[in-house]
Amino acid sequence: MSVKVMSYVWDIPLFKGSDKLVMLCLADHADDNGVCWPSIDTIARKSGVSPTTVKSTLKKLEASGWLFKKNQFKKAETGRLVRSNNQYQLPVLLLKKKADEQTDFEQSNFVHSKIERSNLEQTKEPDVVGQISTGGRAESDHKPSIDPPIEPSVKDLVPSQLETEKPHDPVLFQIPLKGKSAIHQVTQSQLFELRELYPAVDVVQQLRNMIGWCKANPTRQKTAQGIMRFIHSWLCKEQDKGYGAAPQTQQPKATDDRDVLKRKIRELEMDINNENAALLSFQQRKSPVSQDAAKSSQRKLNEMMAMREQLVEELGRLDGE
């Protein structure tokens, strides 16, 4: 359990109802990097939400960019790959940023309220203007005013419109969406957030690539509900590739070889997952063409599995040096 991630989720008021329960359950299983893989039944049992609601909530959170799902597979006793628990990645940096914004907002309101209360107390006139003697006369010659005390106008205590007006957030990119003239605008503040989330990626160049891809594939353009998932998925893949990463100091050759092997294994595992999904799709169809495609896909899958085993063995030898 990551106490850090759970505290971020608690402090974000955007999460309500089942969204908050599911996010808290994921944070309860996550490490400090936001990675976890609980089953749907586990999330439903711990959050008190039905499995159907859990699935729809996860889908909604993923579309909003609050989590990233990665399908995982394991080898069954028959030798075939079958689905395992999904792996979920919570965007820790984004959660921290939103939680910090809420904390700063609450502190600002507290200080502002305290200043207002202090100003009101200072402007009030004292209730007693003189002590009453035994003769019933005030010791002071000052006569108390019968007019009500004039308190400062509430208007004077409210910051001006210039102080509360939000600064202009310029639009830097416009990604085409499904529908006539529909676009998704990427502002400067959103660009900064994406750079924080994906430090190893040239986010500006990748946003240009996304725009080019959407224009070249108009039938595959995304909807307004799915565009954030598309952006995060694209940048997440580029982050894994290490594009735009700062040059690292030279390391021993053995370490470099291990890093290369690990990267090859990760890329191969992604290809295996994609090929296995294609194989399952072919097997569900009954046409002769689909059966031939399934056989070809199975051969390709076996070759990639064998190649992965070779890379893992080679990595094990390097680790043993």
mmCIF file of C-alpha atoms in Angstrom:
data_model
loop_
_atom_site.group_PDB
_atom_site.id
_atom_site.type_symbol
_atom_site.label_atom_id
_atom_site.label_comp_id
_atom_site.label_asym_id
_atom_site.label_seq_id
_atom_site.Cartn_x
_atom_site.Cartn_y
_atom_site.Cartn_z
ATOM 1 C CA MET A 1 0.000 0.000 0.000
ATOM 2 C CA SER A 2 1.264 3.501 -0.849
ATOM 3 C CA VAL A 3 0.268 5.995 1.846
ATOM 4 C CA LYS A 4 1.539 8.777 -0.397
ATOM 5 C CA VAL A 5 -0.737 7.902 -3.322
ATOM 6 C CA MET A 6 -3.733 7.351 -1.022
ATOM 7 C CA SER A 7 -3.269 10.803 0.538
ATOM 8 C CA TYR A 8 -3.244 12.374 -2.928
ATOM 9 C CA VAL A 9 -6.519 10.634 -3.848
ATOM 10 C CA TRP A 10 -8.140 11.665 -0.553
ATOM 11 C CA ASP A 11 -7.277 15.348 -1.127
ATOM 12 C CA ILE A 12 -8.679 15.592 -4.685
ATOM 13 C CA PRO A 13 -12.346 16.747 -4.578
ATOM 14 C CA LEU A 14 -12.910 15.779 -8.228
ATOM 15 C CA PHE A 15 -13.321 12.142 -7.172
ATOM 16 C CA LYS A 16 -16.831 11.462 -5.876
ATOM 17 C CA GLY A 17 -18.900 8.376 -5.161
ATOM 18 C CA SER A 18 -17.742 5.189 -6.851
ATOM 19 C CA ASP A 19 -14.870 7.051 -8.553
ATOM 20 C CA LYS A 20 -13.327 7.854 -5.176
ATOM 21 C CA LEU A 21 -13.909 4.349 -3.794
ATOM 22 C CA VAL A 22 -12.282 2.662 -6.791
ATOM 23 C CA MET A 23 -9.338 5.096 -6.845
ATOM 24 C CA LEU A 24 -8.753 4.563 -3.115
ATOM 25 C CA CYS A 25 -8.830 0.792 -3.609
ATOM 26 C CA LEU A 26 -6.272 1.040 -6.442
ATOM 27 C CA ALA A 27 -4.078 3.316 -4.327
ATOM 28 C CA ASP A 28 -4.342 0.805 -1.470
ATOM 29 C CA HIS A 29 -2.771 -1.846 -3.731
ATOM 30 C CA ALA A 30 -0.330 0.476 -5.536
ATOM 31 C CA ASP A 31 3.332 1.081 -4.830
ATOM 32 C CA ASP A 32 4.839 4.580 -4.667
ATOM 33 C CA ASN A 33 5.099 4.583 -8.466
ATOM 34 C CA GLY A 34 1.332 4.026 -8.767
ATOM 35 C CA VAL A 35 1.555 0.485 -10.193
ATOM 36 C CA CYS A 36 -0.932 -2.191 -9.060
ATOM 37 C CA TRP A 37 -2.797 -5.203 -10.464
ATOM 38 C CA PRO A 38 -5.847 -6.086 -8.305
ATOM 39 C CA SER A 39 -8.626 -8.145 -9.862
ATOM 40 C CA ILE A 40 -12.104 -6.760 -10.539
ATOM 41 C CA ASP A 41 -13.530 -8.951 -7.768
ATOM 42 C CA THR A 42 -10.950 -7.653 -5.292
ATOM 43 C CA ILE A 43 -11.773 -4.034 -6.124
ATOM 44 C CA ALA A 44 -15.513 -4.750 -5.840
ATOM 45 C CA ARG A 45 -15.110 -6.510 -2.481
ATOM 46 C CA LYS A 46 -12.951 -3.814 -0.901
ATOM 47 C CA SER A 47 -14.843 -0.814 -2.271
ATOM 48 C CA GLY A 48 -18.330 -2.251 -1.716
ATOM 49 C CA VAL A 49 -19.231 -1.571 -5.356
ATOM 50 C CA SER A 50 -20.666 -4.159 -7.734
ATOM 51 C CA PRO A 51 -18.271 -5.667 -10.338
ATOM 52 C CA THR A 52 -20.333 -4.122 -13.143
ATOM 53 C CA THR A 53 -19.990 -0.666 -11.600
ATOM 54 C CA VAL A 54 -16.268 -1.269 -11.036
ATOM 55 C CA LYS A 55 -15.761 -2.048 -14.737
ATOM 56 C CA SER A 56 -17.682 1.027 -15.897
ATOM 57 C CA THR A 57 -15.883 3.224 -13.346
ATOM 58 C CA LEU A 58 -12.455 1.954 -14.441
ATOM 59 C CA LYS A 59 -13.373 2.637 -18.053
ATOM 60 C CA LYS A 60 -14.463 6.171 -17.200
ATOM 61 C CA LEU A 61 -11.320 6.882 -15.133
ATOM 62 C CA GLU A 62 -9.129 5.551 -17.941
ATOM 63 C CA ALA A 63 -10.887 7.763 -20.506
ATOM 64 C CA SER A 64 -10.335 10.773 -18.222
ATOM 65 C CA GLY A 65 -6.605 10.061 -17.927
ATOM 66 C CA TRP A 66 -6.656 9.136 -14.215
ATOM 67 C CA LEU A 67 -5.259 5.636 -14.835
ATOM 68 C CA PHE A 68 -3.672 3.570 -17.583
ATOM 69 C CA LYS A 69 -4.548 -0.080 -18.074
ATOM 70 C CA LYS A 70 -2.229 -2.736 -19.495
ATOM 71 C CA ASN A 71 -3.571 -6.173 -20.366
ATOM 72 C CA GLN A 72 -1.510 -9.008 -18.920
ATOM 73 C CA PHE A 73 -1.363 -12.662 -19.922
ATOM 74 C CA LYS A 74 -0.051 -15.826 -18.320
ATOM 75 C CA LYS A 75 0.662 -19.275 -19.680
ATOM 76 C CA ALA A 76 -1.975 -21.865 -18.769
ATOM 77 C CA GLU A 77 -1.293 -25.553 -18.175
ATOM 78 C CA THR A 78 -2.213 -26.227 -21.800
ATOM 79 C CA GLY A 79 0.556 -23.897 -22.933
ATOM 80 C CA ARG A 80 -1.797 -21.238 -24.248
ATOM 81 C CA LEU A 81 -1.671 -17.645 -23.084
ATOM 82 C CA VAL A 82 -4.729 -16.611 -21.081
ATOM 83 C CA ARG A 83 -5.719 -13.289 -19.581
ATOM 84 C CA SER A 84 -4.418 -12.431 -16.123
ATOM 85 C CA ASN A 85 -5.228 -9.524 -13.804
ATOM 86 C CA ASN A 86 -4.861 -6.181 -15.568
ATOM 87 C CA GLN A 87 -2.027 -3.903 -14.529
ATOM 88 C CA TYR A 88 -3.041 -0.351 -13.612
ATOM 89 C CA GLN A 89 -0.762 2.685 -13.564
ATOM 90 C CA LEU A 90 -1.904 5.720 -11.576
ATOM 91 C CA PRO A 91 -0.407 9.072 -12.727
ATOM 92 C CA VAL A 92 1.318 9.928 -9.437
ATOM 93 C CA LEU A 93 2.676 13.304 -10.588
ATOM 94 C CA LEU A 94 -0.754 14.430 -11.795
ATOM 95 C CA LEU A 95 -2.413 13.249 -8.564
ATOM 96 C CA LYS A 96 0.193 15.120 -6.509
ATOM 97 C CA LYS A 97 -0.291 18.300 -8.532
ATOM 98 C CA LYS A 98 -4.087 18.252 -8.131
ATOM 99 C CA ALA A 99 -3.813 17.451 -4.409
ATOM 100 C CA ASP A 100 -1.300 20.281 -3.858
ATOM 101 C CA GLU A 101 -3.571 22.712 -5.712
ATOM 102 C CA GLN A 102 -6.456 21.804 -3.398
ATOM 103 C CA THR A 103 -4.243 22.215 -0.305
ATOM 104 C CA ASP A 104 -3.009 25.630 -1.468
ATOM 105 C CA PHE A 105 -6.601 26.693 -2.190
ATOM 106 C CA GLU A 106 -7.780 25.703 1.304
ATOM 107 C CA GLN A 107 -4.832 27.461 2.975
ATOM 108 C CA SER A 108 -5.465 30.610 0.940
ATOM 109 C CA ASN A 109 -9.148 30.625 1.949
ATOM 110 C CA PHE A 110 -8.198 30.130 5.603
ATOM 111 C CA VAL A 111 -5.734 33.044 5.602
ATOM 112 C CA HIS A 112 -8.157 35.290 3.720
ATOM 113 C CA SER A 113 -10.970 34.488 6.159
ATOM 114 C CA LYS A 114 -8.681 35.141 9.130
ATOM 115 C CA ILE A 115 -7.698 38.570 7.742
ATOM 116 C CA GLU A 116 -11.342 39.493 7.130
ATOM 117 C CA ARG A 117 -12.286 38.504 10.676
ATOM 118 C CA SER A 118 -9.401 40.544 12.104
ATOM 119 C CA ASN A 119 -10.389 43.626 10.078
ATOM 120 C CA LEU A 120 -13.991 43.342 11.246
ATOM 121 C CA GLU A 121 -12.949 43.125 14.896
ATOM 122 C CA GLN A 122 -10.681 46.180 14.599
ATOM 123 C CA THR A 123 -13.361 48.338 12.986
ATOM 124 C CA LYS A 124 -16.039 47.594 15.601
ATOM 125 C CA GLU A 125 -16.517 50.325 18.230
ATOM 126 C CA PRO A 126 -16.176 49.302 21.892
ATOM 127 C CA ASP A 127 -19.418 48.386 23.593
ATOM 128 C CA VAL A 128 -18.568 50.284 26.804
ATOM 129 C CA VAL A 129 -17.539 53.966 26.689
ATOM 130 C CA GLY A 130 -17.407 54.674 30.407
ATOM 131 C CA GLN A 131 -17.708 52.947 33.762
ATOM 132 C CA ILE A 132 -20.926 53.522 35.681
ATOM 133 C CA SER A 133 -20.417 55.005 39.183
ATOM 134 C CA THR A 134 -22.631 54.452 42.183
ATOM 135 C CA GLY A 135 -24.428 57.686 41.375
ATOM 136 C CA GLY A 136 -25.589 56.351 38.069
ATOM 137 C CA ARG A 137 -23.421 58.799 36.049
ATOM 138 C CA ALA A 138 -20.607 57.836 33.732
ATOM 139 C CA GLU A 139 -17.167 58.854 34.965
ATOM 140 C CA SER A 140 -16.290 60.027 31.475
ATOM 141 C CA ASP A 141 -17.917 63.127 30.006
ATOM 142 C CA HIS A 142 -18.133 61.393 26.634
ATOM 143 C CA LYS A 143 -21.720 60.617 25.681
ATOM 144 C CA PRO A 144 -22.307 57.267 24.016
ATOM 145 C CA SER A 145 -23.579 57.551 20.480
ATOM 146 C CA ILE A 146 -27.059 56.284 19.804
ATOM 147 C CA ASP A 147 -26.232 55.690 16.130
ATOM 148 C CA PRO A 148 -25.416 52.095 15.165
ATOM 149 C CA PRO A 149 -21.719 51.425 14.573
ATOM 150 C CA ILE A 150 -20.690 51.652 10.942
ATOM 151 C CA GLU A 151 -19.147 48.403 9.861
ATOM 152 C CA PRO A 152 -17.007 48.110 6.727
ATOM 153 C CA SER A 153 -18.880 47.235 3.593
ATOM 154 C CA VAL A 154 -18.644 43.662 2.455
ATOM 155 C CA LYS A 155 -17.768 45.078 -0.952
ATOM 156 C CA ASP A 156 -14.559 46.544 0.507
ATOM 157 C CA LEU A 157 -13.510 43.116 1.813
ATOM 158 C CA VAL A 158 -13.912 41.260 -1.482
ATOM 159 C CA PRO A 159 -10.856 41.285 -3.770
ATOM 160 C CA SER A 160 -11.288 43.189 -6.991
ATOM 161 C CA GLN A 161 -12.123 41.436 -10.220
ATOM 162 C CA LEU A 162 -8.586 42.023 -11.422
ATOM 163 C CA GLU A 163 -7.193 40.129 -8.424
ATOM 164 C CA THR A 164 -9.466 37.089 -8.826
ATOM 165 C CA GLU A 165 -9.536 36.879 -12.618
ATOM 166 C CA LYS A 166 -7.684 33.815 -13.900
ATOM 167 C CA PRO A 167 -4.732 34.503 -16.196
ATOM 168 C CA HIS A 168 -5.198 33.772 -19.890
ATOM 169 C CA ASP A 169 -4.110 30.229 -20.796
ATOM 170 C CA PRO A 170 -3.012 30.298 -24.457
ATOM 171 C CA VAL A 171 -3.946 27.434 -26.776
ATOM 172 C CA LEU A 172 -0.826 25.895 -28.338
ATOM 173 C CA PHE A 173 -2.176 22.893 -30.291
ATOM 174 C CA GLN A 174 -5.473 21.811 -31.859
ATOM 175 C CA ILE A 175 -5.982 18.066 -32.399
ATOM 176 C CA PRO A 176 -8.716 17.116 -34.931
ATOM 177 C CA LEU A 177 -11.590 15.043 -33.502
ATOM 178 C CA LYS A 178 -14.442 13.043 -34.993
ATOM 179 C CA GLY A 179 -17.155 15.256 -36.314
ATOM 180 C CA LYS A 180 -17.186 18.283 -38.576
ATOM 181 C CA SER A 181 -14.786 21.001 -37.358
ATOM 182 C CA ALA A 182 -14.429 19.300 -33.946
ATOM 183 C CA ILE A 183 -11.052 19.891 -32.264
ATOM 184 C CA HIS A 184 -9.350 19.321 -28.918
ATOM 185 C CA GLN A 185 -7.338 22.294 -27.670
ATOM 186 C CA VAL A 186 -4.083 21.771 -25.759
ATOM 187 C CA THR A 187 -3.247 24.797 -23.607
ATOM 188 C CA GLN A 188 0.087 25.926 -22.221
ATOM 189 C CA SER A 189 -0.734 24.697 -18.700
ATOM 190 C CA GLN A 190 -1.732 21.271 -20.062
ATOM 191 C CA LEU A 191 1.559 21.105 -21.968
ATOM 192 C CA PHE A 192 3.468 21.757 -18.729
ATOM 193 C CA GLU A 193 1.504 18.962 -16.991
ATOM 194 C CA LEU A 194 2.287 16.504 -19.784
ATOM 195 C CA ARG A 195 5.969 17.424 -19.612
ATOM 196 C CA GLU A 196 5.984 16.696 -15.880
ATOM 197 C CA LEU A 197 4.249 13.349 -16.394
ATOM 198 C CA TYR A 198 6.514 12.247 -19.266
ATOM 199 C CA PRO A 199 9.972 13.769 -18.689
ATOM 200 C CA ALA A 200 11.664 11.416 -21.185
ATOM 201 C CA VAL A 201 9.443 12.520 -24.083
ATOM 202 C CA ASP A 202 9.642 15.496 -26.441
ATOM 203 C CA VAL A 203 5.968 16.310 -25.779
ATOM 204 C CA VAL A 204 5.799 19.185 -28.289
ATOM 205 C CA GLN A 205 7.031 17.009 -31.152
ATOM 206 C CA GLN A 206 4.758 14.127 -30.161
ATOM 207 C CA LEU A 207 1.720 16.432 -30.121
ATOM 208 C CA ARG A 208 2.634 17.449 -33.669
ATOM 209 C CA ASN A 209 2.880 13.763 -34.562
ATOM 210 C CA MET A 210 -0.591 13.143 -33.085
ATOM 211 C CA ILE A 211 -2.061 15.976 -35.159
ATOM 212 C CA GLY A 212 -0.441 14.575 -38.302
ATOM 213 C CA TRP A 213 -1.690 11.067 -37.519
ATOM 214 C CA CYS A 214 -5.264 12.277 -36.946
ATOM 215 C CA LYS A 215 -5.240 14.219 -40.214
ATOM 216 C CA ALA A 216 -3.829 11.228 -42.109
ATOM 217 C CA ASN A 217 -6.373 8.838 -40.529
ATOM 218 C CA PRO A 218 -9.697 10.739 -40.459
ATOM 219 C CA THR A 219 -11.728 7.556 -39.973
ATOM 220 C CA ARG A 220 -9.735 6.730 -36.828
ATOM 221 C CA GLN A 221 -9.943 10.135 -35.187
ATOM 222 C CA LYS A 222 -10.946 10.160 -31.520
ATOM 223 C CA THR A 223 -14.008 11.555 -29.791
ATOM 224 C CA ALA A 224 -13.974 14.297 -27.172
ATOM 225 C CA GLN A 225 -14.419 11.626 -24.477
ATOM 226 C CA GLY A 226 -11.545 9.468 -25.714
ATOM 227 C CA ILE A 227 -8.940 12.047 -26.759
ATOM 228 C CA MET A 228 -7.231 12.290 -23.338
ATOM 229 C CA ARG A 229 -6.850 8.525 -23.200
ATOM 230 C CA PHE A 230 -5.357 8.642 -26.714
ATOM 231 C CA ILE A 231 -2.861 11.361 -25.716
ATOM 232 C CA HIS A 232 -1.723 9.607 -22.531
ATOM 233 C CA SER A 233 -1.477 6.232 -24.274
ATOM 234 C CA TRP A 234 0.649 7.731 -27.051
ATOM 235 C CA LEU A 235 2.996 9.537 -24.643
ATOM 236 C CA CYS A 236 3.214 6.503 -22.350
ATOM 237 C CA LYS A 237 4.529 4.393 -25.237
ATOM 238 C CA GLU A 238 7.062 7.079 -26.132
ATOM 239 C CA GLN A 239 8.114 7.292 -22.483
ATOM 240 C CA ASP A 240 8.881 3.559 -22.521
ATOM 241 C CA LYS A 241 11.042 4.054 -25.614
ATOM 242 C CA GLY A 242 13.011 6.764 -23.835
ATOM 243 C CA TYR A 243 12.666 9.482 -26.512
ATOM 244 C CA GLY A 244 14.073 12.809 -25.473
ATOM 245 C CA ALA A 245 15.787 11.435 -22.375
ATOM 246 C CA ALA A 246 18.760 13.382 -21.100
ATOM 247 C CA PRO A 247 22.125 11.821 -22.005
ATOM 248 C CA GLN A 248 23.375 9.692 -19.162
ATOM 249 C CA THR A 249 26.932 9.302 -18.041
ATOM 250 C CA GLN A 250 28.819 6.462 -19.612
ATOM 251 C CA GLN A 251 28.334 3.181 -17.731
ATOM 252 C CA PRO A 252 30.170 -0.112 -17.887
ATOM 253 C CA LYS A 253 29.488 -2.224 -20.983
ATOM 254 C CA ALA A 254 27.779 -4.977 -18.977
ATOM 255 C CA THR A 255 25.260 -2.461 -17.631
ATOM 256 C CA ASP A 256 24.598 -1.132 -21.142
ATOM 257 C CA ASP A 257 24.034 -4.666 -22.448
ATOM 258 C CA ARG A 258 21.574 -5.393 -19.638
ATOM 259 C CA ASP A 259 19.629 -2.215 -20.386
ATOM 260 C CA VAL A 260 19.464 -3.103 -24.078
ATOM 261 C CA LEU A 261 18.225 -6.610 -23.278
ATOM 262 C CA LYS A 262 15.616 -5.323 -20.836
ATOM 263 C CA ARG A 263 14.328 -2.874 -23.439
ATOM 264 C CA LYS A 264 14.155 -5.611 -26.067
ATOM 265 C CA ILE A 265 12.274 -7.879 -23.648
ATOM 266 C CA ARG A 266 9.747 -5.130 -22.852
ATOM 267 C CA GLU A 267 9.159 -4.401 -26.530
ATOM 268 C CA LEU A 268 8.843 -8.107 -27.281
ATOM 269 C CA GLU A 269 6.316 -8.564 -24.462
ATOM 270 C CA MET A 270 4.198 -5.751 -25.900
ATOM 271 C CA ASP A 271 4.325 -7.441 -29.322
ATOM 272 C CA ILE A 272 3.371 -10.765 -27.705
ATOM 273 C CA ASN A 273 0.361 -9.162 -26.000
ATOM 274 C CA ASN A 274 -0.792 -7.599 -29.273
ATOM 275 C CA GLU A 275 -0.295 -10.820 -31.242
ATOM 276 C CA ASN A 276 -2.102 -12.848 -28.607
ATOM 277 C CA ALA A 277 -5.060 -10.452 -28.771
ATOM 278 C CA ALA A 278 -5.101 -10.868 -32.558
ATOM 279 C CA LEU A 279 -4.949 -14.657 -32.174
ATOM 280 C CA LEU A 280 -7.931 -14.668 -29.819
ATOM 281 C CA SER A 281 -9.855 -12.540 -32.314
ATOM 282 C CA PHE A 282 -9.065 -14.927 -35.197
ATOM 283 C CA GLN A 283 -10.027 -17.977 -33.142
ATOM 284 C CA GLN A 284 -13.454 -16.538 -32.384
ATOM 285 C CA ARG A 285 -14.256 -16.393 -36.102
ATOM 286 C CA LYS A 286 -15.286 -19.534 -37.962
ATOM 287 C CA SER A 287 -14.316 -18.705 -41.549
ATOM 288 C CA PRO A 288 -11.488 -20.664 -43.257
ATOM 289 C CA VAL A 289 -9.556 -17.436 -43.816
ATOM 290 C CA SER A 290 -9.671 -16.653 -40.110
ATOM 291 C CA GLN A 291 -8.486 -20.155 -39.235
ATOM 292 C CA ASP A 292 -5.489 -19.790 -41.573
ATOM 293 C CA ALA A 293 -4.740 -16.403 -40.053
ATOM 294 C CA ALA A 294 -4.969 -17.951 -36.575
ATOM 295 C CA LYS A 295 -2.419 -20.623 -37.509
ATOM 296 C CA SER A 296 -0.041 -18.011 -38.877
ATOM 297 C CA SER A 297 -0.531 -15.878 -35.772
ATOM 298 C CA GLN A 298 0.140 -18.889 -33.520
ATOM 299 C CA ARG A 299 3.426 -19.616 -35.342
ATOM 300 C CA LYS A 300 4.492 -16.015 -34.997
ATOM 301 C CA LEU A 301 3.527 -16.050 -31.317
ATOM 302 C CA ASN A 302 5.589 -19.204 -30.691
ATOM 303 C CA GLU A 303 8.605 -17.617 -32.374
ATOM 304 C CA MET A 304 8.323 -14.481 -30.234
ATOM 305 C CA MET A 305 7.933 -16.561 -27.055
ATOM 306 C CA ALA A 306 11.068 -18.541 -27.935
ATOM 307 C CA MET A 307 12.960 -15.337 -28.671
ATOM 308 C CA ARG A 308 11.862 -13.879 -25.332
ATOM 309 C CA GLU A 309 13.113 -16.955 -23.474
ATOM 310 C CA GLN A 310 16.491 -16.591 -25.182
ATOM 311 C CA LEU A 311 16.730 -12.933 -24.187
ATOM 312 C CA VAL A 312 15.757 -13.734 -20.595
ATOM 313 C CA GLU A 313 18.440 -16.433 -20.420
ATOM 314 C CA GLU A 314 21.027 -14.043 -21.832
ATOM 315 C CA LEU A 315 20.012 -11.395 -19.300
ATOM 316 C CA GLY A 316 20.348 -13.958 -16.515
ATOM 317 C CA ARG A 317 23.906 -14.734 -17.591
ATOM 318 C CA LEU A 318 24.821 -11.037 -17.524
ATOM 319 C CA ASP A 319 23.283 -10.617 -14.066
ATOM 320 C CA GLY A 320 25.367 -13.558 -12.849
ATOM 321 C CA GLU A 321 28.639 -11.962 -13.914
#
